[in-house]
Amino acid sequence: MTVLRLTRPDDWHLHVRDGAALAAVIPFTAARFARAIIMPNLKPPITTTALAEAYRGRILAALPPGARFEPLMSLYLTDRTDPEEISRAKGSGFVHGAKIYPAGATTHSDAGVTDVRRLDAVLARMEELDLVLQVHGELTDPAVDVFEREPRFIEQVLAPLAQRHPRLRIVLEHISTITAVQFVLGAREGIAATVTPQHLLMNRNALFAGGIRPHHYCLPVLKAERHRAALLAAVAGGSRRLFLGTDSAPHGRRTKEIACGCAGIFSAHAGIELYAEAFEEAGALEKLEGFAAFHGADFYRLPRNTGTITLARESWEVPACYPFGPDELVPLRAGERIHWRLSGAAAA
Ligand code: DOR
Ligand code: ZN
């Protein structure tokens, strides 16, 4: 049997929610990943260092006994964020980035940024203190086609912003299009991207396979096959600008299987195994470790992990659902098979 031993990976884009939902999902991530950037889109959002500190405490308290896992916090930027808050965040040692959600772009983004020009003072402070900017890169103008929102955002918002702040380090999150791949690979120093398992493994046909598939709905929405192929080729190329960010985004079954369902795919139950499948498909398993364990740590200027995990080329059936507080959670590949299995982890 093929066995793959990797430096313990990190997840550079993760939603863990709060309360009972947090307790239900955090063990999956802690079993695989040493650290994760925790997305701040709670209700209400994590807009201050004080809120991030309290949330970090709740995450640590929800870890299974003996787990070794470090939550890396991110602040939610709004039109009213004060540059002083950026200084507090940087000084905390536990906030590693701040995130732009264009207002209305996705789950719990109504408090998000209406016009990035309003953030110029905040971004200037981030640039000065070297706090990473994380970006949900979709234009929210309802007149823009949903499949074109990422390319239009890059042209109209992100490229000019990156020029106005030439030393600001930026992660374009969950890239989904050829435009994004080309932008990131060709951009100035200090620009990188996370890539999700769903955008590497599925195209938009997965939304409509035999009927409408709410559990494959996420934002940015899955794209056409040529975009998936470009993303896969890019990560297989081993660029240090691309790294692992699952965007695992749990929503209970009752909020997914309804007339107007939430965006988000839960993948933390197989948060490294799914990438092994993708890299294997691309014939690039030897590039998985850099993508999963090195590129993100280097970009965020954090030490690389020293422990290891072991994956075996062994197929297993994903449960139909997992407990999720009073609801249940339908994971990616529910009732189907995944071809890599986590077989060991050793924290250093
Ligand atoms: O699909 C998504 N779900 N995309 C996002 O940007 C947010 C996330 C969530 O929080 O559910
Ligand atoms: Zn996300």
Short mmCIF file of N, CA and C in Angstrom, two decimals, residues 40-147:
data_model
loop_
_atom_site.label_atom_id
_atom_site.label_comp_id
_atom_site.label_asym_id
_atom_site.label_seq_id
_atom_site.Cartn_x
_atom_site.Cartn_y
_atom_site.Cartn_z
N PRO A 40 -13.39 35.18 10.36
CA PRO A 40 -14.06 35.99 11.40
C PRO A 40 -15.53 36.28 11.11
N ASN A 41 -16.15 35.58 10.15
CA ASN A 41 -17.54 35.94 9.78
C ASN A 41 -18.57 35.26 10.67
N LEU A 42 -18.44 35.53 11.97
CA LEU A 42 -19.49 35.11 12.90
C LEU A 42 -20.59 36.16 12.87
N LYS A 43 -21.65 35.88 13.60
CA LYS A 43 -22.71 36.86 13.74
C LYS A 43 -22.86 37.20 15.21
N PRO A 44 -22.45 38.36 15.71
CA PRO A 44 -21.78 39.44 14.98
C PRO A 44 -20.32 39.07 14.65
N PRO A 45 -19.74 39.76 13.65
CA PRO A 45 -18.40 39.41 13.20
C PRO A 45 -17.30 39.79 14.19
N ILE A 46 -16.15 39.15 14.03
CA ILE A 46 -14.98 39.38 14.89
C ILE A 46 -14.24 40.61 14.34
N THR A 47 -14.64 41.77 14.83
CA THR A 47 -14.12 43.02 14.27
C THR A 47 -13.00 43.63 15.11
N THR A 48 -12.76 43.09 16.31
CA THR A 48 -11.72 43.69 17.17
C THR A 48 -10.80 42.60 17.72
N THR A 49 -9.64 43.06 18.18
CA THR A 49 -8.66 42.15 18.77
C THR A 49 -9.24 41.51 20.03
N ALA A 50 -10.04 42.28 20.77
CA ALA A 50 -10.64 41.74 22.00
C ALA A 50 -11.61 40.61 21.66
N LEU A 51 -12.42 40.81 20.61
CA LEU A 51 -13.34 39.74 20.20
C LEU A 51 -12.56 38.52 19.70
N ALA A 52 -11.46 38.77 18.98
CA ALA A 52 -10.64 37.67 18.46
C ALA A 52 -10.01 36.88 19.61
N GLU A 53 -9.61 37.59 20.64
CA GLU A 53 -9.00 36.91 21.79
C GLU A 53 -10.01 35.99 22.48
N ALA A 54 -11.23 36.50 22.66
CA ALA A 54 -12.26 35.69 23.31
C ALA A 54 -12.63 34.49 22.43
N TYR A 55 -12.73 34.72 21.12
CA TYR A 55 -13.07 33.62 20.20
C TYR A 55 -11.96 32.57 20.20
N ARG A 56 -10.72 33.02 20.21
CA ARG A 56 -9.59 32.10 20.26
C ARG A 56 -9.67 31.22 21.51
N GLY A 57 -10.05 31.84 22.62
CA GLY A 57 -10.19 31.09 23.87
C GLY A 57 -11.28 30.02 23.75
N ARG A 58 -12.38 30.35 23.08
CA ARG A 58 -13.47 29.37 22.93
C ARG A 58 -13.03 28.22 22.02
N ILE A 59 -12.22 28.54 21.02
CA ILE A 59 -11.74 27.47 20.13
C ILE A 59 -10.81 26.54 20.91
N LEU A 60 -9.89 27.12 21.66
CA LEU A 60 -8.95 26.28 22.44
C LEU A 60 -9.73 25.41 23.43
N ALA A 61 -10.78 25.99 24.03
CA ALA A 61 -11.56 25.24 25.02
C ALA A 61 -12.35 24.11 24.38
N ALA A 62 -12.64 24.22 23.09
CA ALA A 62 -13.44 23.21 22.40
C ALA A 62 -12.59 22.06 21.84
N LEU A 63 -11.26 22.19 21.96
CA LEU A 63 -10.39 21.14 21.41
C LEU A 63 -10.52 19.85 22.21
N PRO A 64 -10.41 18.70 21.54
CA PRO A 64 -10.42 17.44 22.29
C PRO A 64 -9.19 17.39 23.21
N PRO A 65 -9.29 16.68 24.35
CA PRO A 65 -8.16 16.59 25.28
C PRO A 65 -6.90 16.10 24.55
N GLY A 66 -5.79 16.77 24.81
CA GLY A 66 -4.52 16.33 24.22
C GLY A 66 -4.25 16.86 22.83
N ALA A 67 -5.23 17.50 22.22
CA ALA A 67 -5.02 18.00 20.85
C ALA A 67 -3.99 19.12 20.86
N ARG A 68 -3.13 19.14 19.83
CA ARG A 68 -2.17 20.24 19.68
C ARG A 68 -2.55 21.00 18.43
N PHE A 69 -3.17 22.14 18.62
CA PHE A 69 -3.69 22.91 17.49
C PHE A 69 -3.67 24.38 17.85
N GLU A 70 -3.22 25.22 16.92
CA GLU A 70 -3.16 26.66 17.19
C GLU A 70 -4.07 27.42 16.24
N PRO A 71 -5.09 28.09 16.79
CA PRO A 71 -5.93 28.94 15.94
C PRO A 71 -5.21 30.25 15.65
N LEU A 72 -5.14 30.62 14.40
CA LEU A 72 -4.52 31.88 13.98
C LEU A 72 -5.68 32.80 13.61
N MET A 73 -5.80 33.92 14.32
CA MET A 73 -7.02 34.71 14.19
C MET A 73 -6.92 35.76 13.09
N SER A 74 -8.10 36.14 12.60
CA SER A 74 -8.22 37.14 11.55
C SER A 74 -9.31 38.13 11.96
N LEU A 75 -9.13 39.39 11.64
CA LEU A 75 -10.14 40.41 11.94
C LEU A 75 -11.02 40.65 10.72
N TYR A 76 -12.26 40.93 10.99
CA TYR A 76 -13.25 41.24 9.94
C TYR A 76 -13.24 42.76 9.74
N LEU A 77 -12.85 43.20 8.57
CA LEU A 77 -12.81 44.64 8.29
C LEU A 77 -14.19 45.15 7.91
N THR A 78 -14.52 46.34 8.39
CA THR A 78 -15.78 46.99 8.01
C THR A 78 -15.45 48.42 7.55
N ASP A 79 -16.48 49.11 7.09
CA ASP A 79 -16.29 50.52 6.70
C ASP A 79 -15.81 51.37 7.87
N ARG A 80 -16.04 50.88 9.09
CA ARG A 80 -15.71 51.68 10.26
C ARG A 80 -14.47 51.21 11.00
N THR A 81 -13.74 50.26 10.46
CA THR A 81 -12.53 49.80 11.16
C THR A 81 -11.56 50.96 11.35
N ASP A 82 -11.03 51.06 12.57
CA ASP A 82 -10.10 52.13 12.92
C ASP A 82 -8.67 51.61 12.71
N PRO A 83 -7.79 52.39 12.10
CA PRO A 83 -6.39 51.94 11.94
C PRO A 83 -5.75 51.53 13.27
N GLU A 84 -6.20 52.15 14.37
CA GLU A 84 -5.64 51.77 15.68
C GLU A 84 -5.93 50.30 16.01
N GLU A 85 -7.07 49.81 15.49
CA GLU A 85 -7.41 48.40 15.73
C GLU A 85 -6.39 47.49 15.05
N ILE A 86 -5.87 47.93 13.93
CA ILE A 86 -4.83 47.16 13.22
C ILE A 86 -3.56 47.10 14.07
N SER A 87 -3.23 48.21 14.70
CA SER A 87 -2.04 48.22 15.56
C SER A 87 -2.24 47.26 16.74
N ARG A 88 -3.44 47.29 17.33
CA ARG A 88 -3.71 46.37 18.44
C ARG A 88 -3.62 44.92 17.96
N ALA A 89 -4.18 44.66 16.78
CA ALA A 89 -4.16 43.29 16.24
C ALA A 89 -2.73 42.81 16.03
N LYS A 90 -1.94 43.65 15.43
CA LYS A 90 -0.55 43.25 15.15
C LYS A 90 0.20 43.01 16.46
N GLY A 91 -0.07 43.87 17.45
CA GLY A 91 0.62 43.75 18.74
C GLY A 91 0.20 42.51 19.52
N SER A 92 -0.95 41.94 19.19
CA SER A 92 -1.48 40.83 20.00
C SER A 92 -0.65 39.57 19.86
N GLY A 93 -0.05 39.37 18.71
CA GLY A 93 0.68 38.11 18.46
C GLY A 93 -0.21 36.98 18.01
N PHE A 94 -1.53 37.08 18.22
CA PHE A 94 -2.39 35.97 17.77
C PHE A 94 -3.27 36.33 16.58
N VAL A 95 -3.31 37.60 16.19
CA VAL A 95 -4.04 37.97 14.96
C VAL A 95 -3.03 38.02 13.82
N HIS A 96 -3.29 37.25 12.78
CA HIS A 96 -2.31 37.11 11.70
C HIS A 96 -2.79 37.69 10.38
N GLY A 97 -4.00 38.26 10.38
CA GLY A 97 -4.49 38.85 9.15
C GLY A 97 -5.78 39.58 9.40
N ALA A 98 -6.24 40.30 8.38
CA ALA A 98 -7.55 40.94 8.43
C ALA A 98 -8.20 40.75 7.08
N LYS A 99 -9.52 40.59 7.11
CA LYS A 99 -10.22 40.11 5.92
C LYS A 99 -11.21 41.11 5.37
N ILE A 100 -11.16 41.26 4.06
CA ILE A 100 -12.19 42.03 3.36
C ILE A 100 -13.25 41.07 2.84
N TYR A 101 -14.46 41.24 3.35
CA TYR A 101 -15.65 40.63 2.72
C TYR A 101 -16.40 41.76 2.05
N PRO A 102 -16.46 41.81 0.74
CA PRO A 102 -17.31 42.83 0.13
C PRO A 102 -18.73 42.67 0.68
N ALA A 103 -19.36 43.76 1.08
CA ALA A 103 -20.68 43.68 1.71
C ALA A 103 -21.64 42.87 0.82
N GLY A 104 -22.26 41.86 1.42
CA GLY A 104 -23.25 41.06 0.70
C GLY A 104 -22.67 39.96 -0.15
N ALA A 105 -21.34 39.74 -0.12
CA ALA A 105 -20.76 38.74 -1.03
C ALA A 105 -21.12 37.32 -0.63
N THR A 106 -21.25 37.07 0.69
CA THR A 106 -21.41 35.67 1.10
C THR A 106 -21.98 35.60 2.51
N THR A 107 -21.93 34.40 3.12
CA THR A 107 -22.47 34.17 4.46
C THR A 107 -21.98 35.22 5.46
N HIS A 108 -22.90 35.86 6.17
CA HIS A 108 -22.57 36.83 7.23
C HIS A 108 -21.61 37.91 6.75
N SER A 109 -21.88 38.45 5.58
CA SER A 109 -21.00 39.51 5.07
C SER A 109 -21.72 40.84 4.98
N ASP A 110 -22.92 40.94 5.58
CA ASP A 110 -23.68 42.19 5.47
C ASP A 110 -22.98 43.36 6.17
N ALA A 111 -22.09 43.07 7.14
CA ALA A 111 -21.34 44.15 7.79
C ALA A 111 -20.04 44.44 7.04
N GLY A 112 -19.85 43.82 5.90
CA GLY A 112 -18.59 43.93 5.18
C GLY A 112 -18.36 45.29 4.55
N VAL A 113 -17.33 45.34 3.72
CA VAL A 113 -16.84 46.61 3.18
C VAL A 113 -17.67 47.00 1.96
N THR A 114 -18.18 48.26 1.94
CA THR A 114 -18.99 48.69 0.80
C THR A 114 -18.12 49.28 -0.30
N ASP A 115 -16.97 49.88 0.06
CA ASP A 115 -16.08 50.45 -0.95
C ASP A 115 -14.66 50.42 -0.38
N VAL A 116 -13.75 49.70 -1.04
CA VAL A 116 -12.41 49.54 -0.45
C VAL A 116 -11.67 50.87 -0.33
N ARG A 117 -12.09 51.88 -1.10
CA ARG A 117 -11.40 53.17 -0.97
C ARG A 117 -11.54 53.73 0.44
N ARG A 118 -12.63 53.33 1.13
CA ARG A 118 -12.82 53.79 2.51
C ARG A 118 -11.80 53.16 3.46
N LEU A 119 -11.14 52.12 3.00
CA LEU A 119 -10.20 51.41 3.88
C LEU A 119 -8.77 51.86 3.70
N ASP A 120 -8.53 52.88 2.90
CA ASP A 120 -7.15 53.22 2.56
C ASP A 120 -6.26 53.44 3.79
N ALA A 121 -6.80 54.10 4.82
CA ALA A 121 -5.98 54.34 6.02
C ALA A 121 -5.69 53.03 6.76
N VAL A 122 -6.71 52.16 6.78
CA VAL A 122 -6.54 50.85 7.43
C VAL A 122 -5.50 50.02 6.65
N LEU A 123 -5.61 50.03 5.34
CA LEU A 123 -4.68 49.23 4.52
C LEU A 123 -3.27 49.80 4.61
N ALA A 124 -3.17 51.12 4.71
CA ALA A 124 -1.85 51.73 4.86
C ALA A 124 -1.21 51.28 6.17
N ARG A 125 -2.01 51.18 7.24
CA ARG A 125 -1.48 50.72 8.52
C ARG A 125 -1.08 49.24 8.43
N MET A 126 -1.88 48.45 7.74
CA MET A 126 -1.53 47.02 7.57
C MET A 126 -0.21 46.89 6.81
N GLU A 127 -0.07 47.73 5.80
CA GLU A 127 1.14 47.72 4.98
C GLU A 127 2.36 48.08 5.85
N GLU A 128 2.18 49.12 6.65
CA GLU A 128 3.27 49.60 7.51
C GLU A 128 3.68 48.54 8.54
N LEU A 129 2.67 47.86 9.13
CA LEU A 129 2.96 46.90 10.21
C LEU A 129 3.12 45.48 9.69
N ASP A 130 2.92 45.29 8.40
CA ASP A 130 3.03 43.97 7.77
C ASP A 130 2.03 42.97 8.35
N LEU A 131 0.76 43.37 8.35
CA LEU A 131 -0.33 42.44 8.68
C LEU A 131 -0.96 42.02 7.35
N VAL A 132 -1.14 40.71 7.18
CA VAL A 132 -1.61 40.18 5.89
C VAL A 132 -3.08 40.54 5.65
N LEU A 133 -3.38 40.98 4.44
CA LEU A 133 -4.77 41.22 4.03
C LEU A 133 -5.30 39.97 3.33
N GLN A 134 -6.43 39.48 3.81
CA GLN A 134 -7.11 38.35 3.17
C GLN A 134 -8.35 38.90 2.46
N VAL A 135 -8.58 38.42 1.24
CA VAL A 135 -9.63 39.02 0.43
C VAL A 135 -10.59 37.96 -0.11
N HIS A 136 -11.89 38.19 0.13
CA HIS A 136 -12.92 37.45 -0.60
C HIS A 136 -13.11 38.21 -1.91
N GLY A 137 -12.60 37.65 -2.99
CA GLY A 137 -12.49 38.40 -4.24
C GLY A 137 -13.66 38.24 -5.18
N GLU A 138 -14.82 38.74 -4.80
CA GLU A 138 -15.96 38.72 -5.71
C GLU A 138 -16.67 40.06 -5.68
N LEU A 139 -16.94 40.57 -6.89
CA LEU A 139 -17.75 41.79 -6.99
C LEU A 139 -19.19 41.44 -6.63
N THR A 140 -19.84 42.33 -5.89
CA THR A 140 -21.19 41.97 -5.42
C THR A 140 -22.30 42.62 -6.23
N ASP A 141 -21.95 43.44 -7.19
CA ASP A 141 -22.96 44.09 -8.05
C ASP A 141 -23.89 43.02 -8.64
N PRO A 142 -25.19 43.08 -8.30
CA PRO A 142 -26.10 42.03 -8.78
C PRO A 142 -26.20 41.97 -10.30
N ALA A 143 -25.77 43.02 -10.98
CA ALA A 143 -25.80 43.00 -12.44
C ALA A 143 -24.68 42.14 -13.03
N VAL A 144 -23.68 41.82 -12.22
CA VAL A 144 -22.56 41.03 -12.73
C VAL A 144 -22.88 39.54 -12.63
N ASP A 145 -22.67 38.84 -13.71
CA ASP A 145 -22.91 37.40 -13.76
C ASP A 145 -22.15 36.70 -12.63
N VAL A 146 -22.81 35.75 -11.97
CA VAL A 146 -22.21 35.12 -10.79
C VAL A 146 -20.90 34.41 -11.13
N PHE A 147 -20.75 33.91 -12.35
CA PHE A 147 -19.51 33.23 -12.73
C PHE A 147 -18.39 34.21 -13.09
#
